[in-house]
PDB file of C-alpha atoms and ligand atoms in Angstrom:
ATOM      1  CA  MET A  54     126.344 124.480 112.146  1.00  0.00           C
ATOM      2  CA  ARG A  55     123.014 122.601 111.873  1.00  0.00           C
ATOM      3  CA  TYR A  56     121.063 122.210 108.605  1.00  0.00           C
ATOM      4  CA  VAL A  57     117.459 121.734 108.200  1.00  0.00           C
ATOM      5  CA  LEU A  58     116.907 119.780 105.108  1.00  0.00           C
ATOM      6  CA  PRO A  59     115.431 120.657 102.425  1.00  0.00           C
ATOM      7  CA  LEU A  60     117.609 123.887 102.372  1.00  0.00           C
ATOM      8  CA  THR A  61     115.796 127.067 101.781  1.00  0.00           C
ATOM      9  CA  ASP A  62     118.352 129.190  99.916  1.00  0.00           C
ATOM     10  CA  PRO A  63     121.484 127.188  98.658  1.00  0.00           C
ATOM     11  CA  VAL A  64     123.859 129.035  96.479  1.00  0.00           C
ATOM     12  CA  LEU A  65     123.997 125.855  94.173  1.00  0.00           C
ATOM     13  CA  ALA A  66     121.402 123.309  93.943  1.00  0.00           C
ATOM     14  CA  THR A  67     120.321 120.396  91.367  1.00  0.00           C
ATOM     15  CA  ARG A  68     116.870 119.579  91.165  1.00  0.00           C
ATOM     16  CA  SER A  69     115.569 116.127  90.069  1.00  0.00           C
ATOM     17  CA  ILE A  70     118.500 115.640  87.841  1.00  0.00           C
ATOM     18  CA  CYS A  71     118.262 112.407  85.857  1.00  0.00           C
ATOM     19  CA  VAL A  72     120.896 111.181  83.583  1.00  0.00           C
ATOM     20  CA  THR A  73     120.931 108.054  81.200  1.00  0.00           C
ATOM     21  CA  LEU A  74     124.299 107.205  79.500  1.00  0.00           C
ATOM     22  CA  SER A  75     124.664 104.359  76.935  1.00  0.00           C
ATOM     23  CA  GLY A  76     121.057 103.328  78.017  1.00  0.00           C
ATOM     24  CA  LEU A  77     121.732 103.132  81.723  1.00  0.00           C
ATOM     25  CA  ARG A  78     120.339 105.307  84.449  1.00  0.00           C
ATOM     26  CA  ILE A  79     123.247 106.964  85.998  1.00  0.00           C
ATOM     27  CA  LEU A  80     121.574 109.688  87.913  1.00  0.00           C
ATOM     28  CA  ASP A  81     118.084 109.148  89.307  1.00  0.00           C
ATOM     29  CA  ASP A  82     116.073 112.134  90.603  1.00  0.00           C
ATOM     30  CA  VAL A  83     119.047 113.791  92.160  1.00  0.00           C
ATOM     31  CA  SER A  84     118.401 116.891  94.312  1.00  0.00           C
ATOM     32  CA  ILE A  85     121.123 118.247  96.357  1.00  0.00           C
ATOM     33  CA  GLY A  86     121.727 121.693  97.747  1.00  0.00           C
ATOM     34  CA  ILE A  87     124.944 123.333  98.750  1.00  0.00           C
ATOM     35  CA  PRO A  88     124.737 126.304 101.278  1.00  0.00           C
ATOM     36  CA  GLU A  89     126.682 129.228 100.674  1.00  0.00           C
ATOM     37  CA  GLY A  90     130.036 129.574 102.397  1.00  0.00           C
ATOM     38  CA  THR A  91     130.300 125.987 103.394  1.00  0.00           C
ATOM     39  CA  VAL A  92     132.393 122.864 102.476  1.00  0.00           C
ATOM     40  CA  THR A  93     129.501 120.366 101.575  1.00  0.00           C
ATOM     41  CA  GLY A  94     130.520 116.952 100.759  1.00  0.00           C
ATOM     42  CA  LEU A  95     129.278 114.641  98.126  1.00  0.00           C
ATOM     43  CA  ILE A  96     130.244 111.059  98.960  1.00  0.00           C
ATOM     44  CA  GLY A  97     129.422 107.471  98.040  1.00  0.00           C
ATOM     45  CA  PRO A  98     130.871 104.065  96.793  1.00  0.00           C
ATOM     46  CA  ASN A  99     132.661 103.901  93.248  1.00  0.00           C
ATOM     47  CA  GLY A 100     130.467 104.357  90.579  1.00  0.00           C
ATOM     48  CA  ALA A 101     127.672 106.160  92.600  1.00  0.00           C
ATOM     49  CA  GLY A 102     127.338 108.998  90.181  1.00  0.00           C
ATOM     50  CA  LYS A 103     129.605 111.831  91.942  1.00  0.00           C
ATOM     51  CA  THR A 104     131.463 112.769  89.028  1.00  0.00           C
ATOM     52  CA  THR A 105     128.557 112.584  86.907  1.00  0.00           C
ATOM     53  CA  VAL A 106     126.872 115.225  89.194  1.00  0.00           C
ATOM     54  CA  PHE A 107     130.009 117.368  88.526  1.00  0.00           C
ATOM     55  CA  ASN A 108     129.784 116.859  84.942  1.00  0.00           C
ATOM     56  CA  VAL A 109     126.086 117.946  84.787  1.00  0.00           C
ATOM     57  CA  ILE A 110     126.918 121.052  86.972  1.00  0.00           C
ATOM     58  CA  SER A 111     129.807 121.963  84.744  1.00  0.00           C
ATOM     59  CA  GLY A 112     127.698 121.375  81.505  1.00  0.00           C
ATOM     60  CA  PHE A 113     129.785 118.260  79.960  1.00  0.00           C
ATOM     61  CA  VAL A 114     126.878 116.071  80.520  1.00  0.00           C
ATOM     62  CA  LYS A 115     123.428 117.289  79.482  1.00  0.00           C
ATOM     63  CA  PRO A 116     120.600 115.721  81.900  1.00  0.00           C
ATOM     64  CA  ASP A 117     117.493 114.073  80.618  1.00  0.00           C
ATOM     65  CA  SER A 118     115.514 116.100  82.963  1.00  0.00           C
ATOM     66  CA  GLY A 119     116.046 118.372  85.943  1.00  0.00           C
ATOM     67  CA  GLU A 120     117.660 121.684  86.542  1.00  0.00           C
ATOM     68  CA  ILE A 121     120.703 123.445  88.097  1.00  0.00           C
ATOM     69  CA  ARG A 122     120.124 126.594  90.200  1.00  0.00           C
ATOM     70  CA  ILE A 123     122.594 129.277  91.215  1.00  0.00           C
ATOM     71  CA  ASP A 124     121.440 131.497  93.907  1.00  0.00           C
ATOM     72  CA  GLY A 125     117.992 130.296  93.101  1.00  0.00           C
ATOM     73  CA  ARG A 126     118.243 131.170  89.297  1.00  0.00           C
ATOM     74  CA  LYS A 127     117.762 128.352  86.849  1.00  0.00           C
ATOM     75  CA  LEU A 128     120.470 127.889  84.488  1.00  0.00           C
ATOM     76  CA  GLY A 129     119.792 127.370  80.901  1.00  0.00           C
ATOM     77  CA  HIS A 130     122.416 125.213  78.780  1.00  0.00           C
ATOM     78  CA  ILE A 131     125.620 125.348  80.578  1.00  0.00           C
ATOM     79  CA  HIS A 132     128.710 126.029  78.480  1.00  0.00           C
ATOM     80  CA  PRO A 133     131.854 124.312  80.029  1.00  0.00           C
ATOM     81  CA  HIS A 134     134.122 126.925  78.903  1.00  0.00           C
ATOM     82  CA  ARG A 135     132.015 129.726  80.291  1.00  0.00           C
ATOM     83  CA  LEU A 136     131.944 128.196  83.874  1.00  0.00           C
ATOM     84  CA  THR A 137     134.172 130.822  85.341  1.00  0.00           C
ATOM     85  CA  GLU A 138     131.779 133.516  84.193  1.00  0.00           C
ATOM     86  CA  LEU A 139     129.213 132.024  86.622  1.00  0.00           C
ATOM     87  CA  GLY A 140     131.824 132.009  89.442  1.00  0.00           C
ATOM     88  CA  ILE A 141     132.244 128.225  89.333  1.00  0.00           C
ATOM     89  CA  ALA A 142     135.676 126.250  88.914  1.00  0.00           C
ATOM     90  CA  ARG A 143     136.250 122.547  89.196  1.00  0.00           C
ATOM     91  CA  THR A 144     139.203 120.026  89.516  1.00  0.00           C
ATOM     92  CA  LEU A 145     139.103 116.871  87.669  1.00  0.00           C
ATOM     93  CA  GLN A 146     139.273 113.272  89.212  1.00  0.00           C
ATOM     94  CA  GLY A 147     143.026 112.615  88.777  1.00  0.00           C
ATOM     95  CA  VAL A 148     145.002 115.623  87.548  1.00  0.00           C
ATOM     96  CA  GLY A 149     144.001 116.669  84.073  1.00  0.00           C
ATOM     97  CA  LEU A 150     146.729 119.195  83.397  1.00  0.00           C
ATOM     98  CA  PHE A 151     147.986 119.742  79.861  1.00  0.00           C
ATOM     99  CA  PRO A 152     151.228 117.793  79.637  1.00  0.00           C
ATOM    100  CA  SER A 153     152.979 120.032  76.948  1.00  0.00           C
ATOM    101  CA  LEU A 154     152.290 123.115  78.869  1.00  0.00           C
ATOM    102  CA  THR A 155     154.343 124.384  82.009  1.00  0.00           C
ATOM    103  CA  ALA A 156     152.662 124.247  85.353  1.00  0.00           C
ATOM    104  CA  LEU A 157     152.410 128.056  85.340  1.00  0.00           C
ATOM    105  CA  GLU A 158     150.558 127.885  81.850  1.00  0.00           C
ATOM    106  CA  ASN A 159     148.232 125.493  83.041  1.00  0.00           C
ATOM    107  CA  VAL A 160     147.320 127.635  85.849  1.00  0.00           C
ATOM    108  CA  ILE A 161     147.009 130.622  83.709  1.00  0.00           C
ATOM    109  CA  LEU A 162     144.735 128.719  81.531  1.00  0.00           C
ATOM    110  CA  GLY A 163     142.277 128.585  84.552  1.00  0.00           C
ATOM    111  CA  GLY A 164     141.840 132.101  84.347  1.00  0.00           C
ATOM    112  CA  SER A 165     142.004 132.883  80.769  1.00  0.00           C
ATOM    113  CA  SER A 166     138.238 133.098  80.124  1.00  0.00           C
ATOM    114  CA  ARG A 167     138.436 136.155  82.558  1.00  0.00           C
ATOM    115  CA  VAL A 168     140.808 137.975  80.333  1.00  0.00           C
ATOM    116  CA  LYS A 169     138.744 139.858  77.490  1.00  0.00           C
ATOM    117  CA  SER A 170     141.054 138.856  74.772  1.00  0.00           C
ATOM    118  CA  GLY A 171     141.321 135.308  76.269  1.00  0.00           C
ATOM    119  CA  ILE A 172     141.918 132.739  73.678  1.00  0.00           C
ATOM    120  CA  ILE A 173     144.624 130.348  74.618  1.00  0.00           C
ATOM    121  CA  ALA A 174     147.357 131.374  72.392  1.00  0.00           C
ATOM    122  CA  GLN A 175     146.961 135.060  73.657  1.00  0.00           C
ATOM    123  CA  ALA A 176     146.830 133.918  77.336  1.00  0.00           C
ATOM    124  CA  LEU A 177     149.870 132.219  76.780  1.00  0.00           C
ATOM    125  CA  ALA A 178     151.665 134.570  74.631  1.00  0.00           C
ATOM    126  CA  MET A 179     155.018 136.156  75.643  1.00  0.00           C
ATOM    127  CA  PRO A 180     156.137 138.757  76.277  1.00  0.00           C
ATOM    128  CA  TRP A 181     153.173 140.114  78.312  1.00  0.00           C
ATOM    129  CA  THR A 182     152.243 143.261  76.603  1.00  0.00           C
ATOM    130  CA  ASP A 183     148.543 143.444  77.559  1.00  0.00           C
ATOM    131  CA  THR A 184     148.208 144.593  81.321  1.00  0.00           C
ATOM    132  CA  GLU A 185     145.277 142.302  81.680  1.00  0.00           C
ATOM    133  CA  GLN A 186     147.445 139.062  80.587  1.00  0.00           C
ATOM    134  CA  ALA A 187     150.192 140.488  82.920  1.00  0.00           C
ATOM    135  CA  ASP A 188     147.942 140.512  85.823  1.00  0.00           C
ATOM    136  CA  LEU A 189     146.706 137.265  85.177  1.00  0.00           C
ATOM    137  CA  ARG A 190     150.111 135.661  85.137  1.00  0.00           C
ATOM    138  CA  GLU A 191     150.977 137.595  88.353  1.00  0.00           C
ATOM    139  CA  ARG A 192     147.659 136.164  89.879  1.00  0.00           C
ATOM    140  CA  ALA A 193     148.550 132.742  88.687  1.00  0.00           C
ATOM    141  CA  LEU A 194     152.114 133.032  90.356  1.00  0.00           C
ATOM    142  CA  ALA A 195     150.672 134.548  93.554  1.00  0.00           C
ATOM    143  CA  ILE A 196     148.320 131.435  93.929  1.00  0.00           C
ATOM    144  CA  MET A 197     151.080 128.997  93.083  1.00  0.00           C
ATOM    145  CA  THR A 198     153.173 130.714  95.943  1.00  0.00           C
ATOM    146  CA  GLU A 199     150.126 130.429  98.369  1.00  0.00           C
ATOM    147  CA  LEU A 200     149.987 126.620  97.512  1.00  0.00           C
ATOM    148  CA  GLY A 201     153.873 126.243  97.609  1.00  0.00           C
ATOM    149  CA  VAL A 202     154.364 125.325  93.970  1.00  0.00           C
ATOM    150  CA  GLU A 203     155.919 128.566  92.602  1.00  0.00           C
ATOM    151  CA  SER A 204     159.344 126.972  92.255  1.00  0.00           C
ATOM    152  CA  ASP A 205     157.716 124.416  89.920  1.00  0.00           C
ATOM    153  CA  ALA A 206     156.107 127.136  87.711  1.00  0.00           C
ATOM    154  CA  ALA A 207     158.430 126.324  84.602  1.00  0.00           C
ATOM    155  CA  ARG A 208     158.268 122.579  84.853  1.00  0.00           C
ATOM    156  CA  LEU A 209     156.111 120.390  82.844  1.00  0.00           C
ATOM    157  CA  PRO A 210     153.506 118.435  84.772  1.00  0.00           C
ATOM    158  CA  GLY A 211     155.231 115.054  83.735  1.00  0.00           C
ATOM    159  CA  GLU A 212     158.410 116.224  85.813  1.00  0.00           C
ATOM    160  CA  LEU A 213     156.541 116.833  89.022  1.00  0.00           C
ATOM    161  CA  PRO A 214     155.662 114.351  91.789  1.00  0.00           C
ATOM    162  CA  TYR A 215     151.884 113.636  91.832  1.00  0.00           C
ATOM    163  CA  PRO A 216     151.036 115.715  94.896  1.00  0.00           C
ATOM    164  CA  ILE A 217     152.592 118.658  93.140  1.00  0.00           C
ATOM    165  CA  GLN A 218     150.574 118.107  90.204  1.00  0.00           C
ATOM    166  CA  LYS A 219     147.461 118.150  92.322  1.00  0.00           C
ATOM    167  CA  ARG A 220     148.206 121.384  93.801  1.00  0.00           C
ATOM    168  CA  VAL A 221     148.989 122.861  90.465  1.00  0.00           C
ATOM    169  CA  ALA A 222     145.621 121.419  89.443  1.00  0.00           C
ATOM    170  CA  LEU A 223     144.048 123.252  92.533  1.00  0.00           C
ATOM    171  CA  ALA A 224     145.799 126.389  91.606  1.00  0.00           C
ATOM    172  CA  ARG A 225     144.305 126.190  88.252  1.00  0.00           C
ATOM    173  CA  ALA A 226     140.777 126.047  89.751  1.00  0.00           C
ATOM    174  CA  LEU A 227     141.629 129.046  92.056  1.00  0.00           C
ATOM    175  CA  VAL A 228     143.112 131.584  89.594  1.00  0.00           C
ATOM    176  CA  SER A 229     139.623 132.391  88.436  1.00  0.00           C
ATOM    177  CA  ASP A 230     138.547 133.501  91.865  1.00  0.00           C
ATOM    178  CA  PRO A 231     135.553 131.228  91.952  1.00  0.00           C
ATOM    179  CA  LYS A 232     132.838 131.640  94.215  1.00  0.00           C
ATOM    180  CA  ILE A 233     131.967 127.967  93.971  1.00  0.00           C
ATOM    181  CA  LEU A 234     134.780 125.419  93.860  1.00  0.00           C
ATOM    182  CA  LEU A 235     133.919 121.803  92.898  1.00  0.00           C
ATOM    183  CA  LEU A 236     136.686 119.527  94.144  1.00  0.00           C
ATOM    184  CA  ASP A 237     136.576 115.692  92.605  1.00  0.00           C
ATOM    185  CA  GLU A 238     138.978 113.630  94.832  1.00  0.00           C
ATOM    186  CA  PRO A 239     141.582 116.216  95.681  1.00  0.00           C
ATOM    187  CA  ALA A 240     143.090 113.810  98.035  1.00  0.00           C
ATOM    188  CA  GLY A 241     143.443 111.100  95.755  1.00  0.00           C
ATOM    189  CA  GLY A 242     147.192 109.566  95.964  1.00  0.00           C
ATOM    190  CA  ILE A 243     148.657 112.059  98.427  1.00  0.00           C
ATOM    191  CA  SER A 244     150.142 111.422 101.664  1.00  0.00           C
ATOM    192  CA  ALA A 245     148.655 111.865 105.240  1.00  0.00           C
ATOM    193  CA  GLY A 246     150.760 114.950 105.584  1.00  0.00           C
ATOM    194  CA  ASP A 247     149.670 116.539 102.388  1.00  0.00           C
ATOM    195  CA  MET A 248     146.113 115.685 103.500  1.00  0.00           C
ATOM    196  CA  ALA A 249     146.443 117.650 106.482  1.00  0.00           C
ATOM    197  CA  ASP A 250     147.526 120.426 104.472  1.00  0.00           C
ATOM    198  CA  LEU A 251     144.994 120.054 102.110  1.00  0.00           C
ATOM    199  CA  ALA A 252     142.181 119.968 105.042  1.00  0.00           C
ATOM    200  CA  ARG A 253     143.619 123.303 106.333  1.00  0.00           C
ATOM    201  CA  LEU A 254     143.599 124.661 102.838  1.00  0.00           C
ATOM    202  CA  ILE A 255     139.947 123.814 102.135  1.00  0.00           C
ATOM    203  CA  MET A 256     138.826 125.221 105.386  1.00  0.00           C
ATOM    204  CA  SER A 257     140.614 128.398 104.649  1.00  0.00           C
ATOM    205  CA  TRP A 258     138.596 128.964 101.527  1.00  0.00           C
ATOM    206  CA  VAL A 259     135.203 129.216 103.407  1.00  0.00           C
ATOM    207  CA  PRO A 260     133.028 131.172 103.984  1.00  0.00           C
ATOM    208  CA  LYS A 261     134.494 133.438 101.057  1.00  0.00           C
ATOM    209  CA  ARG A 262     133.967 130.467  98.839  1.00  0.00           C
ATOM    210  CA  THR A 263     131.472 127.406  98.838  1.00  0.00           C
ATOM    211  CA  VAL A 264     133.200 124.241  98.244  1.00  0.00           C
ATOM    212  CA  LEU A 265     131.583 121.038  96.959  1.00  0.00           C
ATOM    213  CA  LEU A 266     133.829 118.144  97.741  1.00  0.00           C
ATOM    214  CA  VAL A 267     133.772 114.492  96.359  1.00  0.00           C
ATOM    215  CA  GLU A 268     136.185 112.556  98.255  1.00  0.00           C
ATOM    216  CA  HIS A 269     136.577 108.787  99.415  1.00  0.00           C
ATOM    217  CA  HIS A 270     138.960 109.674 102.364  1.00  0.00           C
ATOM    218  CA  MET A 271     136.375 109.660 105.007  1.00  0.00           C
ATOM    219  CA  GLU A 272     138.640 111.303 107.771  1.00  0.00           C
ATOM    220  CA  LEU A 273     139.151 114.428 105.299  1.00  0.00           C
ATOM    221  CA  VAL A 274     135.401 114.393 104.684  1.00  0.00           C
ATOM    222  CA  MET A 275     134.245 114.181 108.313  1.00  0.00           C
ATOM    223  CA  GLU A 276     136.920 116.811 109.297  1.00  0.00           C
ATOM    224  CA  VAL A 277     136.075 119.531 106.659  1.00  0.00           C
ATOM    225  CA  CYS A 278     132.444 119.210 105.627  1.00  0.00           C
ATOM    226  CA  ASP A 279     129.555 121.124 107.444  1.00  0.00           C
ATOM    227  CA  LEU A 280     126.971 119.188 105.292  1.00  0.00           C
ATOM    228  CA  ILE A 281     127.218 115.834 103.345  1.00  0.00           C
ATOM    229  CA  TRP A 282     125.128 114.227 100.523  1.00  0.00           C
ATOM    230  CA  VAL A 283     125.337 110.671 100.032  1.00  0.00           C
ATOM    231  CA  LEU A 284     124.819 108.845  96.690  1.00  0.00           C
ATOM    232  CA  ASP A 285     124.560 105.390  95.841  1.00  0.00           C
ATOM    233  CA  ALA A 286     123.651 103.866  92.562  1.00  0.00           C
ATOM    234  CA  GLY A 287     122.628 107.195  91.170  1.00  0.00           C
ATOM    235  CA  LYS A 288     120.323 107.884  94.073  1.00  0.00           C
ATOM    236  CA  VAL A 289     120.408 110.257  97.087  1.00  0.00           C
ATOM    237  CA  ILE A 290     120.383 107.985 100.173  1.00  0.00           C
ATOM    238  CA  ALA A 291     121.196 110.290 102.738  1.00  0.00           C
ATOM    239  CA  ALA A 292     122.094 113.856 103.791  1.00  0.00           C
ATOM    240  CA  GLY A 293     122.886 115.658 107.022  1.00  0.00           C
ATOM    241  CA  THR A 294     125.938 116.577 109.232  1.00  0.00           C
ATOM    242  CA  PRO A 295     128.934 114.377 109.329  1.00  0.00           C
ATOM    243  CA  GLU A 296     127.733 113.080 112.817  1.00  0.00           C
ATOM    244  CA  VAL A 297     124.438 112.082 111.387  1.00  0.00           C
ATOM    245  CA  VAL A 298     125.620 110.564 107.992  1.00  0.00           C
ATOM    246  CA  ARG A 299     128.500 108.492 109.588  1.00  0.00           C
ATOM    247  CA  GLN A 300     125.833 106.608 111.673  1.00  0.00           C
ATOM    248  CA  ASP A 301     123.148 106.442 108.893  1.00  0.00           C
ATOM    249  CA  PRO A 302     122.440 102.573 108.516  1.00  0.00           C
ATOM    250  CA  ALA A 303     121.773 103.058 104.640  1.00  0.00           C
ATOM    251  CA  VAL A 304     125.213 104.768 104.274  1.00  0.00           C
ATOM    252  CA  LEU A 305     126.952 102.066 106.250  1.00  0.00           C
ATOM    253  CA  ALA A 306     125.048  99.307 104.182  1.00  0.00           C
ATOM    254  CA  ALA A 307     126.082 101.198 100.897  1.00  0.00           C
ATOM    255  CA  TYR A 308     129.839 101.102 101.847  1.00  0.00           C
ATOM    256  CA  LEU A 309     129.713  97.561 103.244  1.00  0.00           C
ATOM    257  CA  GLY A 310     128.444  96.689  99.850  1.00  0.00           C
ATOM    258  CA  GLN A 311     131.730  97.862  98.651  1.00  0.00           C
ATOM    259  CA  ASP A 312     133.882  95.293 100.498  1.00  0.00           C
ATOM    260  CA  GLY A 313     133.520  97.452 103.915  1.00  0.00           C
ATOM    261  CA  ALA A 314     135.515 100.390 101.999  1.00  0.00           C
ATOM    262  CA  ALA A 315     134.206 102.910 104.699  1.00  0.00           C
TER     263      ALA A 315
HETATM  264  N1  LIG B 246     129.855 107.886  79.263  1.00  0.00           N
HETATM  265  C1  LIG B 246     129.504 106.857  79.920  1.00  0.00           C
HETATM  266  N2  LIG B 246     128.718 105.972  79.449  1.00  0.00           N
HETATM  267  C2  LIG B 246     128.180 104.900  80.130  1.00  0.00           C
HETATM  268  N3  LIG B 246     128.415 104.974  81.566  1.00  0.00           N
HETATM  269  C3  LIG B 246     128.993 105.891  82.208  1.00  0.00           C
HETATM  270  C4  LIG B 246     129.633 106.941  81.485  1.00  0.00           C
HETATM  271  N4  LIG B 246     130.289 107.642  82.310  1.00  0.00           N
HETATM  272  C5  LIG B 246     130.059 107.183  83.571  1.00  0.00           C
HETATM  273  N5  LIG B 246     129.502 105.935  83.418  1.00  0.00           N
HETATM  274  C6  LIG B 246     128.973 105.078  84.428  1.00  0.00           C
HETATM  275  O1  LIG B 246     128.051 105.917  85.553  1.00  0.00           O
HETATM  276  C7  LIG B 246     128.207 105.397  86.752  1.00  0.00           C
HETATM  277  C8  LIG B 246     128.686 106.668  87.575  1.00  0.00           C
HETATM  278  O2  LIG B 246     130.051 107.021  87.280  1.00  0.00           O
HETATM  279  P1  LIG B 246     130.699 108.328  88.122  1.00  0.00           P
HETATM  280  O3  LIG B 246     132.004 108.406  87.495  1.00  0.00           O
HETATM  281  O4  LIG B 246     129.763 109.397  88.034  1.00  0.00           O
HETATM  282  O5  LIG B 246     130.751 107.625  89.451  1.00  0.00           O
HETATM  283  P2  LIG B 246     131.600 108.148  90.893  1.00  0.00           P
HETATM  284  O6  LIG B 246     130.683 108.244  91.916  1.00  0.00           O
HETATM  285  O7  LIG B 246     132.351 109.280  90.382  1.00  0.00           O
HETATM  286  O8  LIG B 246     132.671 106.818  90.921  1.00  0.00           O
HETATM  287  P3  LIG B 246     134.222 107.053  91.442  1.00  0.00           P
HETATM  288  O9  LIG B 246     134.146 107.276  92.984  1.00  0.00           O
HETATM  289  O10 LIG B 246     134.809 105.629  91.144  1.00  0.00           O
HETATM  290  O11 LIG B 246     134.904 108.199  90.752  1.00  0.00           O
HETATM  291  C9  LIG B 246     129.255 104.337  86.742  1.00  0.00           C
HETATM  292  O12 LIG B 246     128.576 103.276  86.861  1.00  0.00           O
HETATM  293  C10 LIG B 246     130.133 104.517  85.356  1.00  0.00           C
HETATM  294  O13 LIG B 246     130.389 103.261  84.876  1.00  0.00           O
HETATM  295 MG1  LIG B 247     134.331 109.857  90.351  1.00  0.00          MG
END
């Protein structure tokens, strides 16, 4: 698929986002668009500002200026705990599971704001008297089965190998049935075989879902992305298809500046 930039009707867009943290300009006029039903990459060297973009989209960081649009509609203040209502879910860089909850309980929490009575205690309360909560539990187990981690449902995250923890974190993001999925380094710390599985999984979600993927593994990015945005030092320095971006001199220079990490 070819994209003519700027995109006319992205499902998710940032417009001129500026962020200052501790007196430092972290994002400088960042405008990116994510076309519906695609896997769109957000890449760049360490410290470029990728996770900060996710934090702005999900309401953890308030930008100095600029806006977020979903389906062309400008969002006001974004409450992180209400993200699922907007049809958005994210995974955290690393894993970010609650260590004292089982894998299944962690996954259930990813869908708990869709349960009307969904405060954490109720979402996790046993036995499952409320049908809605029972449905959520069933959905959580179904997603864990889809991701091959159902046999680990009763285990605590600390008992699980890292790649399995990453899958549980993915299941937690998927359980709310998000329209838009933000993945922050899903391939971090996993093997080549697991990465091939991950590529297949990500591609199986589109076009039903739209995926924004932050990732340092270029093989994965180049394989799964329809469109890629490149950040360096808080600014967008390039955008386009994988073929275009991989040959862009500004992108090569940015990665070479990082010890040739491309
Ligand atoms: N709360 C904060 N206060 C000050 N600086 C911050 C804060 N959070 C992030 N930064 C800085 O902002 C810059 C961008 O960080 P960010 O985590 O968004 O980068 P990234 O592209 O996700 O990097 P990586 O690939 O290493 O995950 C970095 O220089 C980081 O040190
Ligand atoms: Mg990051």
